[in-house]
Amino acid sequence: MIRTIEWRRGRVVMIDQRLLPEREVYRVYDDYRAVVRAIRDMVVRGAPAIGVAAAMGIALGARRLPARGFRVRFERMCQALLATRPTAVNLAWAVGRMRRVYREHPREAIVDLRARLEREALAIHDEDIAINRAIGRHGAPLLPDRGTILTYCNAGALATAGYGTALGVIRRARETGKQISVIACETRPFLQGSRLTAWELERDRIPCTLVTDNAVGHLMQQGAIDAVIVGTDRTAANGDVANKIGTYTLAALAARHRLPFYVAAPTSSIDLATARGADVPIEERSADEVTHVAGRRIAPRGVRALHPAFDVTPARLVTAIVTERGVARPPYRRALARLLGAEAPARRGRSSPS
Ligand code: MRU
């Protein structure tokens, strides 16, 4: 299995995703501030993987914090990690779990607290793999026995602790004998599709064809795609799905061509406190990522460029949301609340963005 992120003898080891597919380089971290930079600079990316990295970063930082002033410094560390990437709710979810460990054991001896935080970070890591396998089990039956599945960005092993969410569903479908092949969109501007998804699928010998993002409408028109499956960074209580910029375009095209559009998500990516997609903070990344490819300028100097890194797909375009607890179908407000074991939040404000 691809080793995205690991805890090894008091250090965090991550594959540097910026260098794939050309180079497989593992970075070793022993300082939480370096983990903060690694998340911000996309050494590690993908909502669940970012959550695991943040939890391990906290466990790492706690090893160095002195007992005196621990509370204030612990909180400063949590804030630094939370500020790295705003859209993926898994980050806040994982930091929340680590904070709870401290809150519930405030007077524990520092060595015991450090050990407890380390165990929690490892649990978040290991649970994520089990969750992805469960998502795969729930999702695989939705895919046809034979066909071509389109995916976007990278919601695979590299975006998680292992196995993947959307790619987990595809992996499970293959494991159960389905004759599935994949179309991976390259996913401008960071190219997670071409650099990461294609790399993962090649390694697993899952047939994969790479296309430019703008080929999708044409391929759907040609009948070359049977279903779409993507991941999510945050799904709101009403089922609006925030995911990599360009996902909405795919969902609109899938609806136009009457193709199922599935979202695979751990329940930690579902944020019942966010009523609707319009409330999800959308990360704006540097325009340099648009004007440059692999460090090379591809636009005139001085041109204005925008780089919203995520968009929101309205719930009405989503056929089903596959979680580790089962499959949610519309109406999502009730279905998601039921899966999370919560009361359905009251309707509020505007409905889904259109
Ligand atoms: O900017 P990234 O690469 O972190 O964005 C990742 C995505 O958009 C994924 O689809 C999402 O995090 C789900 S990963 C299981």
Short mmCIF file of C-alpha atoms and ligand atoms in Angstrom, two decimals:
data_model
loop_
_atom_site.label_atom_id
_atom_site.label_comp_id
_atom_site.label_asym_id
_atom_site.label_seq_id
_atom_site.Cartn_x
_atom_site.Cartn_y
_atom_site.Cartn_z
CA MET A 1 0.00 0.00 0.00
CA ILE A 2 1.15 3.55 -0.71
CA ARG A 3 2.60 5.10 2.46
CA THR A 4 1.20 8.63 2.48
CA ILE A 5 1.92 9.57 6.07
CA GLU A 6 3.32 7.59 8.99
CA TRP A 7 4.40 8.04 12.56
CA ARG A 8 7.85 6.50 12.93
CA ARG A 9 9.69 6.55 16.25
CA GLY A 10 8.47 9.97 17.30
CA ARG A 11 8.68 11.51 13.85
CA VAL A 12 6.25 12.13 11.03
CA VAL A 13 7.18 10.76 7.62
CA MET A 14 5.33 11.92 4.53
CA ILE A 15 5.75 11.30 0.84
CA ASP A 16 6.35 14.66 -0.86
CA GLN A 17 3.35 14.84 -3.18
CA ARG A 18 4.74 17.87 -5.00
CA LEU A 19 7.45 15.71 -6.56
CA LEU A 20 5.29 12.84 -7.78
CA PRO A 21 5.18 11.11 -10.18
CA GLU A 22 8.80 11.74 -11.10
CA ARG A 23 10.39 11.33 -7.72
CA GLU A 24 9.34 9.33 -4.66
CA VAL A 25 10.83 11.34 -1.80
CA TYR A 26 9.91 10.86 1.85
CA ARG A 27 10.27 13.85 4.19
CA VAL A 28 10.87 13.39 7.90
CA TYR A 29 9.48 15.91 10.39
CA ASP A 30 10.29 16.34 14.04
CA ASP A 31 8.97 19.88 14.49
CA TYR A 32 5.28 20.77 14.30
CA ARG A 33 6.09 24.09 12.57
CA ALA A 34 7.55 22.13 9.66
CA VAL A 35 4.31 20.11 9.51
CA VAL A 36 2.38 23.41 9.34
CA ARG A 37 4.49 24.41 6.33
CA ALA A 38 4.14 20.94 4.75
CA ILE A 39 0.34 21.19 4.83
CA ARG A 40 0.32 24.76 3.52
CA ASP A 41 2.81 23.98 0.74
CA MET A 42 1.01 20.78 -0.33
CA VAL A 43 3.68 18.24 0.60
CA VAL A 44 0.59 16.51 1.98
CA ARG A 45 -2.87 17.30 0.63
CA GLY A 46 -6.34 15.78 0.45
CA ALA A 47 -8.82 16.42 3.26
CA PRO A 48 -8.39 13.22 5.34
CA ALA A 49 -4.59 13.22 4.93
CA ILE A 50 -4.44 16.84 6.08
CA GLY A 51 -6.44 15.86 9.17
CA VAL A 52 -4.01 13.03 9.96
CA ALA A 53 -1.03 15.34 9.39
CA ALA A 54 -2.48 17.96 11.76
CA ALA A 55 -3.10 15.36 14.49
CA MET A 56 0.44 13.99 14.11
CA GLY A 57 1.78 17.55 14.08
CA ILE A 58 0.12 18.17 17.44
CA ALA A 59 1.48 14.91 18.88
CA LEU A 60 4.91 15.94 17.58
CA GLY A 61 4.69 19.46 19.02
CA ALA A 62 3.50 18.17 22.40
CA ARG A 63 6.70 16.12 22.73
CA ARG A 64 8.66 19.36 22.89
CA LEU A 65 6.31 21.56 24.90
CA PRO A 66 7.42 22.05 28.51
CA ALA A 67 4.87 21.40 31.27
CA ARG A 68 5.05 25.09 32.19
CA GLY A 69 2.84 27.12 29.84
CA PHE A 70 1.66 23.93 28.11
CA ARG A 71 -1.96 25.06 27.76
CA VAL A 72 -1.21 28.32 25.96
CA ARG A 73 1.44 26.80 23.71
CA PHE A 74 -0.75 23.80 22.91
CA GLU A 75 -3.51 26.15 21.78
CA ARG A 76 -1.09 28.25 19.73
CA MET A 77 0.01 25.08 17.95
CA CYS A 78 -3.61 24.08 17.21
CA GLN A 79 -4.30 27.56 15.79
CA ALA A 80 -1.24 27.42 13.55
CA LEU A 81 -2.36 24.09 12.11
CA LEU A 82 -5.97 25.25 11.71
CA ALA A 83 -4.83 28.28 9.72
CA THR A 84 -3.06 26.22 7.03
CA ARG A 85 -6.00 25.32 4.77
CA PRO A 86 -9.52 26.58 5.40
CA THR A 87 -11.79 24.40 3.24
CA ALA A 88 -11.08 20.84 4.39
CA VAL A 89 -13.16 20.37 7.53
CA ASN A 90 -11.19 17.22 8.44
CA LEU A 91 -8.45 19.52 9.66
CA ALA A 92 -10.70 21.15 12.28
CA TRP A 93 -12.22 17.75 13.08
CA ALA A 94 -8.81 16.18 13.79
CA VAL A 95 -7.58 19.18 15.78
CA GLY A 96 -10.86 18.96 17.73
CA ARG A 97 -10.12 15.33 18.64
CA MET A 98 -6.62 16.23 19.84
CA ARG A 99 -7.92 19.19 21.85
CA ARG A 100 -10.50 16.92 23.48
CA VAL A 101 -7.76 14.54 24.65
CA TYR A 102 -6.03 17.44 26.40
CA ARG A 103 -9.28 18.89 27.74
CA GLU A 104 -10.27 15.56 29.27
CA HIS A 105 -6.87 15.05 30.96
CA PRO A 106 -5.74 18.53 31.95
CA ARG A 107 -3.92 17.47 35.10
CA GLU A 108 -2.20 14.40 33.79
CA ALA A 109 1.59 14.12 34.05
CA ILE A 110 3.14 15.57 30.91
CA VAL A 111 4.73 12.28 29.80
CA ASP A 112 1.38 10.51 30.02
CA LEU A 113 -0.40 13.30 28.18
CA ARG A 114 2.17 13.20 25.38
CA ALA A 115 1.68 9.43 25.07
CA ARG A 116 -2.09 9.90 25.00
CA LEU A 117 -1.86 12.52 22.23
CA GLU A 118 0.41 10.23 20.24
CA ARG A 119 -2.08 7.35 20.60
CA GLU A 120 -4.92 9.58 19.45
CA ALA A 121 -3.02 10.70 16.33
CA LEU A 122 -2.23 7.07 15.49
CA ALA A 123 -5.88 6.14 16.04
CA ILE A 124 -6.98 8.88 13.62
CA HIS A 125 -4.52 7.49 11.07
CA ASP A 126 -5.55 3.85 11.47
CA GLU A 127 -9.27 4.59 11.64
CA ASP A 128 -9.01 6.51 8.38
CA ILE A 129 -7.83 3.41 6.51
CA ALA A 130 -10.64 1.32 8.00
CA ILE A 131 -13.15 4.06 7.13
CA ASN A 132 -11.96 4.15 3.52
CA ARG A 133 -12.32 0.39 3.21
CA ALA A 134 -15.88 0.68 4.54
CA ILE A 135 -16.61 3.49 2.04
CA GLY A 136 -15.33 1.14 -0.65
CA ARG A 137 -17.66 -1.64 0.52
CA HIS A 138 -20.71 0.66 0.50
CA GLY A 139 -19.81 2.37 -2.76
CA ALA A 140 -18.66 -0.46 -5.01
CA PRO A 141 -22.17 -1.88 -5.56
CA LEU A 142 -23.22 1.50 -7.01
CA LEU A 143 -20.79 1.16 -9.90
CA PRO A 144 -21.70 -0.85 -12.98
CA ASP A 145 -20.22 -4.34 -13.46
CA ARG A 146 -18.39 -3.04 -16.46
CA GLY A 147 -17.80 0.52 -17.48
CA THR A 148 -15.76 3.69 -17.35
CA ILE A 149 -15.73 5.86 -14.25
CA LEU A 150 -14.57 9.45 -14.31
CA THR A 151 -12.79 10.88 -11.30
CA TYR A 152 -11.32 14.26 -10.50
CA CYS A 153 -8.40 15.56 -8.51
CA ASN A 154 -7.02 12.85 -6.22
CA ALA A 155 -9.28 11.21 -3.67
CA GLY A 156 -7.04 8.19 -3.37
CA ALA A 157 -4.51 6.68 -0.99
CA LEU A 158 -2.43 9.85 -1.29
CA ALA A 159 -5.32 12.02 -0.10
CA THR A 160 -5.91 9.82 2.95
CA ALA A 161 -4.01 7.56 5.32
CA GLY A 162 -4.49 4.83 2.71
CA TYR A 163 -6.82 3.15 0.17
CA GLY A 164 -8.71 6.37 -0.64
CA THR A 165 -12.33 7.46 -0.72
CA ALA A 166 -13.41 7.81 -4.37
CA LEU A 167 -10.49 5.64 -5.46
CA GLY A 168 -11.32 3.30 -2.57
CA VAL A 169 -14.72 2.70 -4.16
CA ILE A 170 -13.01 2.03 -7.50
CA ARG A 171 -10.43 -0.25 -5.83
CA ARG A 172 -13.15 -2.24 -4.09
CA ALA A 173 -15.16 -2.52 -7.33
CA ARG A 174 -12.08 -4.00 -9.02
CA GLU A 175 -11.39 -6.31 -6.06
CA THR A 176 -14.92 -7.67 -6.36
CA GLY A 177 -14.41 -8.45 -10.04
CA LYS A 178 -16.01 -5.44 -11.74
CA GLN A 179 -14.49 -4.58 -15.11
CA ILE A 180 -14.03 -0.92 -14.30
CA SER A 181 -11.65 1.44 -16.02
CA VAL A 182 -11.01 5.01 -14.98
CA ILE A 183 -10.80 8.34 -16.72
CA ALA A 184 -8.70 10.72 -14.63
CA CYS A 185 -8.98 14.45 -15.28
CA GLU A 186 -5.62 16.17 -15.00
CA THR A 187 -7.05 18.79 -12.58
CA ARG A 188 -5.50 22.13 -13.36
CA PRO A 189 -3.67 23.91 -11.90
CA PHE A 190 -2.02 21.59 -9.35
CA LEU A 191 -2.47 18.51 -11.56
CA GLN A 192 -3.48 16.11 -8.79
CA GLY A 193 -5.23 13.98 -11.41
CA SER A 194 -2.29 13.51 -13.76
CA ARG A 195 0.47 13.50 -11.18
CA LEU A 196 -1.21 11.57 -8.34
CA THR A 197 -4.36 9.71 -9.42
CA ALA A 198 -2.77 8.35 -12.60
CA TRP A 199 0.33 7.36 -10.59
CA GLU A 200 -1.71 5.51 -7.96
CA LEU A 201 -3.86 3.69 -10.50
CA GLU A 202 -0.87 2.71 -12.62
CA ARG A 203 0.78 1.22 -9.50
CA ASP A 204 -2.36 -0.80 -8.77
CA ARG A 205 -2.71 -1.79 -12.43
CA ILE A 206 -6.17 -0.28 -12.63
CA PRO A 207 -6.75 0.77 -16.25
CA CYS A 208 -6.62 4.54 -16.37
CA THR A 209 -6.81 7.09 -19.16
CA LEU A 210 -5.72 10.63 -18.52
CA VAL A 211 -7.65 13.50 -20.11
CA THR A 212 -7.49 17.27 -19.93
CA ASP A 213 -10.24 18.77 -17.80
CA ASN A 214 -11.89 20.36 -20.81
CA ALA A 215 -12.34 16.99 -22.61
CA VAL A 216 -15.10 15.86 -20.25
CA GLY A 217 -18.12 17.34 -22.07
CA HIS A 218 -17.00 15.79 -25.32
CA LEU A 219 -16.42 12.38 -23.72
CA MET A 220 -19.84 12.42 -22.09
CA GLN A 221 -21.41 13.34 -25.42
CA GLN A 222 -19.63 10.35 -26.96
CA GLY A 223 -21.08 8.02 -24.30
CA ALA A 224 -17.58 7.22 -23.04
CA ILE A 225 -18.39 7.71 -19.35
CA ASP A 226 -20.81 5.70 -17.19
CA ALA A 227 -20.53 7.46 -13.83
CA VAL A 228 -18.55 10.11 -11.97
CA ILE A 229 -17.11 9.71 -8.48
CA VAL A 230 -15.20 12.36 -6.53
CA GLY A 231 -14.18 13.14 -2.96
CA THR A 232 -15.04 16.19 -0.87
CA ASP A 233 -13.26 18.60 1.44
CA ARG A 234 -16.44 19.57 3.21
CA THR A 235 -20.04 18.60 2.64
CA ALA A 236 -22.59 20.94 4.20
CA ALA A 237 -25.65 19.82 6.18
CA ASN A 238 -27.86 20.24 3.11
CA GLY A 239 -25.64 18.02 0.94
CA ASP A 240 -23.84 20.79 -0.99
CA VAL A 241 -20.38 19.44 -1.76
CA ALA A 242 -17.19 21.53 -1.64
CA ASN A 243 -14.42 19.89 -3.62
CA LYS A 244 -11.55 20.72 -5.95
CA ILE A 245 -12.21 23.61 -8.31
CA GLY A 246 -13.85 22.22 -11.43
CA THR A 247 -15.96 19.60 -9.64
CA TYR A 248 -19.12 21.68 -10.12
CA THR A 249 -18.48 21.81 -13.88
CA LEU A 250 -18.30 18.00 -13.95
CA ALA A 251 -21.48 17.64 -11.89
CA ALA A 252 -23.39 20.02 -14.17
CA LEU A 253 -22.20 18.08 -17.21
CA ALA A 254 -23.06 14.75 -15.58
CA ALA A 255 -26.60 16.01 -14.89
CA ARG A 256 -26.89 17.25 -18.49
CA HIS A 257 -25.96 13.75 -19.70
CA ARG A 258 -28.03 11.92 -17.04
CA LEU A 259 -24.97 10.26 -15.53
CA PRO A 260 -24.79 9.39 -11.83
CA PHE A 261 -22.57 11.74 -9.85
CA TYR A 262 -21.31 10.13 -6.63
CA VAL A 263 -19.38 11.66 -3.76
CA ALA A 264 -17.30 9.45 -1.46
CA ALA A 265 -16.67 10.95 1.97
CA PRO A 266 -15.77 9.91 5.48
CA THR A 267 -18.34 11.30 7.93
CA SER A 268 -15.52 13.55 9.22
CA SER A 269 -15.87 15.49 5.94
CA ILE A 270 -19.55 16.16 6.62
CA ASP A 271 -20.03 19.39 8.52
CA LEU A 272 -23.52 19.66 9.98
CA ALA A 273 -22.51 23.02 11.50
CA THR A 274 -22.22 24.44 7.99
CA ALA A 275 -25.79 24.80 6.77
CA ARG A 276 -25.12 25.11 3.05
CA GLY A 277 -22.34 25.23 0.53
CA ALA A 278 -22.31 29.02 0.29
CA ASP A 279 -21.06 29.07 3.92
CA VAL A 280 -17.98 26.95 3.17
CA PRO A 281 -14.77 29.01 3.18
CA ILE A 282 -13.15 28.63 -0.22
CA GLU A 283 -9.37 28.67 -0.14
CA GLU A 284 -7.74 31.16 -2.50
CA ARG A 285 -4.28 29.96 -3.42
CA SER A 286 -1.47 31.89 -5.03
CA ALA A 287 -2.09 33.03 -8.60
CA ASP A 288 1.45 31.79 -9.33
CA GLU A 289 0.02 28.26 -9.36
CA VAL A 290 -2.08 29.36 -12.36
CA THR A 291 0.55 31.38 -14.19
CA HIS A 292 3.25 28.74 -13.78
CA VAL A 293 3.45 25.01 -14.43
CA ALA A 294 6.27 23.07 -12.75
CA GLY A 295 8.02 26.36 -12.04
CA ARG A 296 7.80 27.56 -15.65
CA ARG A 297 5.84 30.70 -16.56
CA ILE A 298 2.95 30.01 -18.97
CA ALA A 299 1.24 33.42 -18.87
CA PRO A 300 2.47 36.93 -19.57
CA ARG A 301 4.16 38.71 -16.69
CA GLY A 302 1.74 41.00 -14.89
CA VAL A 303 -1.48 39.28 -16.08
CA ARG A 304 -4.18 39.09 -13.42
CA ALA A 305 -4.94 35.50 -12.42
CA LEU A 306 -7.39 34.01 -9.94
CA HIS A 307 -7.03 30.77 -8.10
CA PRO A 308 -10.04 29.65 -6.09
CA ALA A 309 -8.93 26.15 -5.08
CA PHE A 310 -12.41 24.68 -4.46
CA ASP A 311 -15.97 25.08 -5.65
CA VAL A 312 -19.40 24.00 -4.43
CA THR A 313 -21.57 21.46 -6.21
CA PRO A 314 -25.22 21.97 -5.27
CA ALA A 315 -26.80 18.98 -3.54
CA ARG A 316 -29.39 18.59 -6.30
CA LEU A 317 -26.62 17.52 -8.70
CA VAL A 318 -25.37 14.80 -6.36
CA THR A 319 -26.86 11.33 -6.90
CA ALA A 320 -25.58 9.86 -3.61
CA ILE A 321 -22.98 10.45 -0.89
CA VAL A 322 -21.13 7.30 0.12
CA THR A 323 -19.80 7.24 3.68
CA GLU A 324 -18.34 4.55 5.93
CA ARG A 325 -21.75 4.30 7.61
CA GLY A 326 -23.74 3.81 4.44
CA VAL A 327 -25.07 5.65 1.42
CA ALA A 328 -26.99 8.92 1.79
CA ARG A 329 -29.48 9.89 -0.90
CA PRO A 330 -31.59 13.03 -1.25
CA PRO A 331 -33.07 14.74 0.67
CA TYR A 332 -29.64 15.09 2.25
CA ARG A 333 -30.45 17.23 5.26
CA ARG A 334 -32.28 14.32 6.84
CA ALA A 335 -30.13 11.52 5.39
CA LEU A 336 -26.82 13.05 6.52
CA ALA A 337 -28.12 13.89 9.98
CA ARG A 338 -29.33 10.31 10.34
CA LEU A 339 -25.93 8.92 9.29
CA LEU A 340 -24.18 11.17 11.78
CA GLY A 341 -26.67 10.32 14.51
CA ALA A 342 -27.79 13.93 14.88
CA GLU A 343 -31.04 15.83 14.65
CA ALA A 344 -31.63 17.17 11.13
CA PRO A 345 -30.62 20.85 11.34
CA ALA A 346 -33.43 23.31 10.65
CA ARG A 347 -33.56 24.80 7.14
CA ARG A 348 -32.07 28.24 7.12
CA GLY A 349 -31.21 30.94 4.60
CA ARG A 350 -31.02 30.48 0.85
CA SER A 351 -31.13 27.02 -0.59
CA SER A 352 -28.25 25.51 -2.59
CA PRO A 353 -26.29 27.79 -4.88
CA SER A 354 -27.42 27.27 -8.43
O1 MRU B 1 -6.05 20.86 -2.81
P1 MRU B 1 -6.13 19.41 -2.47
O2 MRU B 1 -5.27 18.55 -3.33
O3 MRU B 1 -5.92 19.17 -1.00
O4 MRU B 1 -7.63 19.02 -2.79
C1 MRU B 1 -8.04 17.69 -2.60
C2 MRU B 1 -9.43 17.44 -3.04
O5 MRU B 1 -10.11 18.30 -3.54
C3 MRU B 1 -9.98 16.06 -2.77
O6 MRU B 1 -10.92 15.72 -3.73
C4 MRU B 1 -10.64 16.04 -1.39
O7 MRU B 1 -9.75 16.51 -0.42
C5 MRU B 1 -11.12 14.70 -1.02
S1 MRU B 1 -9.77 13.60 -0.72
C6 MRU B 1 -10.38 12.13 -0.14
#
